[in-house]
Amino acid sequence: MQYRYSNSFLAVQLRPAFFLQSEDGNASNGEDYEYGVSGYTIFPVAKFHMLEDDSIKFFTTIGLGFGYVSGEIVEGPASVEFSGTDIGYQVGLGAEFCFLGGFHCLTVEGNYRFLVIDRVTADDFSGTNFDDGSITQPNDGRTAGEVEFDNRDLRIDLSGIQGLVGYVYHFK
């Protein structure tokens, strides 16, 4: 979703994203495991049109956004549900190649996003027998706390390089 201010090189966008990742299998001790994480990101983005005419538009983007994740780790009889939030940023470059009077455009864009959720906290847990080299602190015996994996804070990294090829219709 984008709004471009009239007679301006500036446009603002709202870029929501949803994701889901899961993995299951058998551990070395023969027990089943299931790992899953899902969540969303919301990035308001400023888009600056640096050079443009009716057939091509070059632009750069910069945005500051929010990410939320939740997940579950199940190893045999032990399980922990967790969640976390953080703020990140993204920057990018792109071009729109327009045709049919400039209303229809093919857009090509590359972005770098940095969004790391450094610590997740346990929302619910059961059992205490996680495999060695696995979850080491889903709780402290009294209340849910930070989730640690192999004695380090479990972190979710949503950073990386994104490529986008898409269609844009300009209402004029």
PDB file of C-alpha atoms in Angstrom:
ATOM      1  CA  MET A   1       0.000   0.000   0.000  1.00  0.00           C
ATOM      2  CA  GLN A   2       1.444   3.332  -1.033  1.00  0.00           C
ATOM      3  CA  TYR A   3       0.470   6.988  -1.080  1.00  0.00           C
ATOM      4  CA  ARG A   4       2.496   9.507  -3.079  1.00  0.00           C
ATOM      5  CA  TYR A   5       2.208  13.171  -2.240  1.00  0.00           C
ATOM      6  CA  SER A   6       1.268  15.236  -5.302  1.00  0.00           C
ATOM      7  CA  ASN A   7       4.120  17.232  -6.880  1.00  0.00           C
ATOM      8  CA  SER A   8       6.598  15.521  -4.569  1.00  0.00           C
ATOM      9  CA  PHE A   9       9.369  12.964  -4.824  1.00  0.00           C
ATOM     10  CA  LEU A  10       8.186  11.360  -1.548  1.00  0.00           C
ATOM     11  CA  ALA A  11       5.786   8.440  -1.143  1.00  0.00           C
ATOM     12  CA  VAL A  12       4.913   6.524   2.014  1.00  0.00           C
ATOM     13  CA  GLN A  13       4.203   2.810   2.134  1.00  0.00           C
ATOM     14  CA  LEU A  14       2.935   0.327   4.671  1.00  0.00           C
ATOM     15  CA  ARG A  15       4.502  -3.112   4.252  1.00  0.00           C
ATOM     16  CA  PRO A  16       2.981  -5.852   6.389  1.00  0.00           C
ATOM     17  CA  ALA A  17       4.376  -9.392   6.204  1.00  0.00           C
ATOM     18  CA  PHE A  18       3.348 -12.686   7.792  1.00  0.00           C
ATOM     19  CA  PHE A  19       5.527 -15.775   8.138  1.00  0.00           C
ATOM     20  CA  LEU A  20       5.370 -19.351   9.361  1.00  0.00           C
ATOM     21  CA  GLN A  21       8.225 -21.848   9.674  1.00  0.00           C
ATOM     22  CA  SER A  22       8.155 -25.336  11.185  1.00  0.00           C
ATOM     23  CA  GLU A  23      10.356 -28.399  11.344  1.00  0.00           C
ATOM     24  CA  ASP A  24       9.872 -31.852  12.825  1.00  0.00           C
ATOM     25  CA  GLY A  25      11.806 -35.083  13.025  1.00  0.00           C
ATOM     26  CA  ASN A  26      13.576 -37.517  15.329  1.00  0.00           C
ATOM     27  CA  ALA A  27      16.335 -36.559  17.756  1.00  0.00           C
ATOM     28  CA  SER A  28      19.482 -38.639  18.303  1.00  0.00           C
ATOM     29  CA  ASN A  29      17.930 -40.115  21.452  1.00  0.00           C
ATOM     30  CA  GLY A  30      15.004 -41.436  19.373  1.00  0.00           C
ATOM     31  CA  GLU A  31      12.391 -38.975  20.601  1.00  0.00           C
ATOM     32  CA  ASP A  32      10.321 -36.856  18.234  1.00  0.00           C
ATOM     33  CA  TYR A  33      10.788 -33.094  18.061  1.00  0.00           C
ATOM     34  CA  GLU A  34       8.761 -30.241  16.620  1.00  0.00           C
ATOM     35  CA  TYR A  35      10.024 -26.663  16.250  1.00  0.00           C
ATOM     36  CA  GLY A  36       7.790 -23.896  14.973  1.00  0.00           C
ATOM     37  CA  VAL A  37       7.784 -20.120  14.762  1.00  0.00           C
ATOM     38  CA  SER A  38       5.306 -17.683  13.241  1.00  0.00           C
ATOM     39  CA  GLY A  39       4.660 -13.975  13.393  1.00  0.00           C
ATOM     40  CA  TYR A  40       4.379 -10.732  11.501  1.00  0.00           C
ATOM     41  CA  THR A  41       6.256  -7.547  10.691  1.00  0.00           C
ATOM     42  CA  ILE A  42       4.904  -4.075   9.956  1.00  0.00           C
ATOM     43  CA  PHE A  43       7.228  -1.615   8.226  1.00  0.00           C
ATOM     44  CA  PRO A  44       6.152   1.959   7.433  1.00  0.00           C
ATOM     45  CA  VAL A  45       8.532   2.940   4.610  1.00  0.00           C
ATOM     46  CA  ALA A  46       9.495   6.275   3.043  1.00  0.00           C
ATOM     47  CA  LYS A  47      10.064   5.927  -0.714  1.00  0.00           C
ATOM     48  CA  PHE A  48      12.111   8.631  -2.443  1.00  0.00           C
ATOM     49  CA  HIS A  49      11.798   8.900  -6.247  1.00  0.00           C
ATOM     50  CA  MET A  50      15.284  10.068  -7.223  1.00  0.00           C
ATOM     51  CA  LEU A  51      14.945  10.077 -11.010  1.00  0.00           C
ATOM     52  CA  GLU A  52      11.843   9.472 -13.107  1.00  0.00           C
ATOM     53  CA  ASP A  53       9.934  10.025 -16.313  1.00  0.00           C
ATOM     54  CA  ASP A  54       6.831   8.383 -17.813  1.00  0.00           C
ATOM     55  CA  SER A  55       8.560   5.093 -18.601  1.00  0.00           C
ATOM     56  CA  ILE A  56      11.054   4.541 -15.757  1.00  0.00           C
ATOM     57  CA  LYS A  57      11.321   5.530 -12.097  1.00  0.00           C
ATOM     58  CA  PHE A  58      14.378   4.977  -9.882  1.00  0.00           C
ATOM     59  CA  PHE A  59      13.803   5.083  -6.127  1.00  0.00           C
ATOM     60  CA  THR A  60      15.281   4.339  -2.724  1.00  0.00           C
ATOM     61  CA  THR A  61      13.448   3.256   0.424  1.00  0.00           C
ATOM     62  CA  ILE A  62      14.058   3.500   4.139  1.00  0.00           C
ATOM     63  CA  GLY A  63      11.835   2.278   6.941  1.00  0.00           C
ATOM     64  CA  LEU A  64      11.608   1.562  10.640  1.00  0.00           C
ATOM     65  CA  GLY A  65       9.405  -1.351  11.645  1.00  0.00           C
ATOM     66  CA  PHE A  66       8.117  -3.715  14.296  1.00  0.00           C
ATOM     67  CA  GLY A  67       8.293  -7.506  14.465  1.00  0.00           C
ATOM     68  CA  TYR A  68       6.431 -10.049  16.590  1.00  0.00           C
ATOM     69  CA  VAL A  69       7.179 -13.787  16.816  1.00  0.00           C
ATOM     70  CA  SER A  70       5.649 -16.682  18.703  1.00  0.00           C
ATOM     71  CA  GLY A  71       6.625 -20.293  18.630  1.00  0.00           C
ATOM     72  CA  GLU A  72       6.797 -23.658  20.256  1.00  0.00           C
ATOM     73  CA  ILE A  73       9.537 -26.212  20.842  1.00  0.00           C
ATOM     74  CA  VAL A  74       8.490 -29.769  21.640  1.00  0.00           C
ATOM     75  CA  GLU A  75      11.080 -32.453  22.385  1.00  0.00           C
ATOM     76  CA  GLY A  76       9.479 -35.690  23.520  1.00  0.00           C
ATOM     77  CA  PRO A  77       7.488 -34.963  26.693  1.00  0.00           C
ATOM     78  CA  ALA A  78       9.014 -31.481  27.206  1.00  0.00           C
ATOM     79  CA  SER A  79       7.665 -28.347  25.532  1.00  0.00           C
ATOM     80  CA  VAL A  80       7.941 -24.576  25.738  1.00  0.00           C
ATOM     81  CA  GLU A  81       5.857 -21.880  24.051  1.00  0.00           C
ATOM     82  CA  PHE A  82       7.574 -18.510  23.591  1.00  0.00           C
ATOM     83  CA  SER A  83       7.103 -15.047  22.125  1.00  0.00           C
ATOM     84  CA  GLY A  84       9.034 -11.830  21.595  1.00  0.00           C
ATOM     85  CA  THR A  85       9.036  -8.438  19.881  1.00  0.00           C
ATOM     86  CA  ASP A  86      11.574  -5.915  18.635  1.00  0.00           C
ATOM     87  CA  ILE A  87      12.124  -2.996  16.273  1.00  0.00           C
ATOM     88  CA  GLY A  88      14.274  -3.058  13.133  1.00  0.00           C
ATOM     89  CA  TYR A  89      14.988  -1.122   9.962  1.00  0.00           C
ATOM     90  CA  GLN A  90      15.193  -1.671   6.231  1.00  0.00           C
ATOM     91  CA  VAL A  91      16.796   0.157   3.303  1.00  0.00           C
ATOM     92  CA  GLY A  92      16.552  -0.527  -0.413  1.00  0.00           C
ATOM     93  CA  LEU A  93      16.895   0.500  -4.049  1.00  0.00           C
ATOM     94  CA  GLY A  94      14.590  -0.162  -6.958  1.00  0.00           C
ATOM     95  CA  ALA A  95      13.162   0.765 -10.327  1.00  0.00           C
ATOM     96  CA  GLU A  96       9.732   0.804 -11.943  1.00  0.00           C
ATOM     97  CA  PHE A  97       9.471   0.160 -15.675  1.00  0.00           C
ATOM     98  CA  CYS A  98       6.166   1.627 -16.857  1.00  0.00           C
ATOM     99  CA  PHE A  99       4.111   1.019 -20.005  1.00  0.00           C
ATOM    100  CA  LEU A 100       0.647   1.810 -21.416  1.00  0.00           C
ATOM    101  CA  GLY A 101       0.683   5.492 -20.481  1.00  0.00           C
ATOM    102  CA  GLY A 102       2.546   5.073 -17.192  1.00  0.00           C
ATOM    103  CA  PHE A 103      -0.379   3.457 -15.378  1.00  0.00           C
ATOM    104  CA  HIS A 104       1.030  -0.097 -15.431  1.00  0.00           C
ATOM    105  CA  CYS A 105       4.533  -0.749 -14.104  1.00  0.00           C
ATOM    106  CA  LEU A 106       6.838  -3.676 -13.455  1.00  0.00           C
ATOM    107  CA  THR A 107       8.840  -3.020 -10.286  1.00  0.00           C
ATOM    108  CA  VAL A 108      12.200  -4.534  -9.355  1.00  0.00           C
ATOM    109  CA  GLU A 109      13.529  -3.869  -5.872  1.00  0.00           C
ATOM    110  CA  GLY A 110      16.277  -5.039  -3.515  1.00  0.00           C
ATOM    111  CA  ASN A 111      16.201  -4.446   0.252  1.00  0.00           C
ATOM    112  CA  TYR A 112      18.309  -5.146   3.292  1.00  0.00           C
ATOM    113  CA  ARG A 113      16.331  -5.660   6.498  1.00  0.00           C
ATOM    114  CA  PHE A 114      17.793  -5.813  10.000  1.00  0.00           C
ATOM    115  CA  LEU A 115      15.380  -7.180  12.594  1.00  0.00           C
ATOM    116  CA  VAL A 116      16.648  -9.391  15.417  1.00  0.00           C
ATOM    117  CA  ILE A 117      14.553 -10.423  18.387  1.00  0.00           C
ATOM    118  CA  ASP A 118      17.397 -10.955  20.856  1.00  0.00           C
ATOM    119  CA  ARG A 119      15.427 -12.590  23.627  1.00  0.00           C
ATOM    120  CA  VAL A 120      12.217 -14.527  23.674  1.00  0.00           C
ATOM    121  CA  THR A 121      10.339 -15.316  26.853  1.00  0.00           C
ATOM    122  CA  ALA A 122       8.514 -18.495  27.778  1.00  0.00           C
ATOM    123  CA  ASP A 123       4.743 -18.100  27.804  1.00  0.00           C
ATOM    124  CA  ASP A 124       4.042 -21.695  28.823  1.00  0.00           C
ATOM    125  CA  PHE A 125       6.163 -24.752  29.535  1.00  0.00           C
ATOM    126  CA  SER A 126       5.774 -28.367  30.548  1.00  0.00           C
ATOM    127  CA  GLY A 127       8.220 -31.144  31.320  1.00  0.00           C
ATOM    128  CA  THR A 128      11.890 -30.684  32.151  1.00  0.00           C
ATOM    129  CA  ASN A 129      13.684 -33.281  30.057  1.00  0.00           C
ATOM    130  CA  PHE A 130      14.989 -31.397  27.026  1.00  0.00           C
ATOM    131  CA  ASP A 131      17.851 -33.043  25.112  1.00  0.00           C
ATOM    132  CA  ASP A 132      21.459 -32.118  25.925  1.00  0.00           C
ATOM    133  CA  GLY A 133      22.549 -29.158  23.767  1.00  0.00           C
ATOM    134  CA  SER A 134      18.954 -27.951  23.572  1.00  0.00           C
ATOM    135  CA  ILE A 135      16.664 -25.828  25.750  1.00  0.00           C
ATOM    136  CA  THR A 136      18.463 -25.115  29.022  1.00  0.00           C
ATOM    137  CA  GLN A 137      16.271 -22.510  30.682  1.00  0.00           C
ATOM    138  CA  PRO A 138      12.593 -22.474  29.770  1.00  0.00           C
ATOM    139  CA  ASN A 139      11.881 -21.599  33.389  1.00  0.00           C
ATOM    140  CA  ASP A 140      13.627 -21.124  36.680  1.00  0.00           C
ATOM    141  CA  GLY A 141      11.306 -23.491  38.552  1.00  0.00           C
ATOM    142  CA  ARG A 142       8.977 -20.696  39.690  1.00  0.00           C
ATOM    143  CA  THR A 143       7.855 -18.614  36.711  1.00  0.00           C
ATOM    144  CA  ALA A 144       8.305 -18.446  32.957  1.00  0.00           C
ATOM    145  CA  GLY A 145      11.472 -16.567  31.987  1.00  0.00           C
ATOM    146  CA  GLU A 146      13.889 -16.213  29.114  1.00  0.00           C
ATOM    147  CA  VAL A 147      14.249 -19.173  26.803  1.00  0.00           C
ATOM    148  CA  GLU A 148      17.852 -20.300  26.422  1.00  0.00           C
ATOM    149  CA  PHE A 149      19.256 -22.736  23.892  1.00  0.00           C
ATOM    150  CA  ASP A 150      22.535 -24.417  24.880  1.00  0.00           C
ATOM    151  CA  ASN A 151      22.982 -21.809  27.678  1.00  0.00           C
ATOM    152  CA  ARG A 152      22.581 -18.812  25.326  1.00  0.00           C
ATOM    153  CA  ASP A 153      19.525 -16.603  24.837  1.00  0.00           C
ATOM    154  CA  LEU A 154      17.299 -17.971  22.091  1.00  0.00           C
ATOM    155  CA  ARG A 155      17.037 -15.288  19.423  1.00  0.00           C
ATOM    156  CA  ILE A 156      14.995 -15.046  16.263  1.00  0.00           C
ATOM    157  CA  ASP A 157      16.742 -13.329  13.336  1.00  0.00           C
ATOM    158  CA  LEU A 158      14.507 -11.894  10.617  1.00  0.00           C
ATOM    159  CA  SER A 159      17.364 -10.010   8.941  1.00  0.00           C
ATOM    160  CA  GLY A 160      18.532 -10.473   5.396  1.00  0.00           C
ATOM    161  CA  ILE A 161      18.393  -9.448   1.779  1.00  0.00           C
ATOM    162  CA  GLN A 162      15.005  -9.343   0.069  1.00  0.00           C
ATOM    163  CA  GLY A 163      14.312  -9.255  -3.637  1.00  0.00           C
ATOM    164  CA  LEU A 164      11.007  -8.161  -5.091  1.00  0.00           C
ATOM    165  CA  VAL A 165       9.587  -8.325  -8.589  1.00  0.00           C
ATOM    166  CA  GLY A 166       6.022  -7.102  -8.868  1.00  0.00           C
ATOM    167  CA  TYR A 167       3.285  -5.242 -10.649  1.00  0.00           C
ATOM    168  CA  VAL A 168       2.191  -1.693  -9.747  1.00  0.00           C
ATOM    169  CA  TYR A 169      -0.862   0.171 -10.969  1.00  0.00           C
ATOM    170  CA  HIS A 170      -0.756   3.980 -10.576  1.00  0.00           C
ATOM    171  CA  PHE A 171      -4.093   5.706 -10.061  1.00  0.00           C
ATOM    172  CA  LYS A 172      -3.747   9.166 -11.592  1.00  0.00           C
TER     173      LYS A 172
END
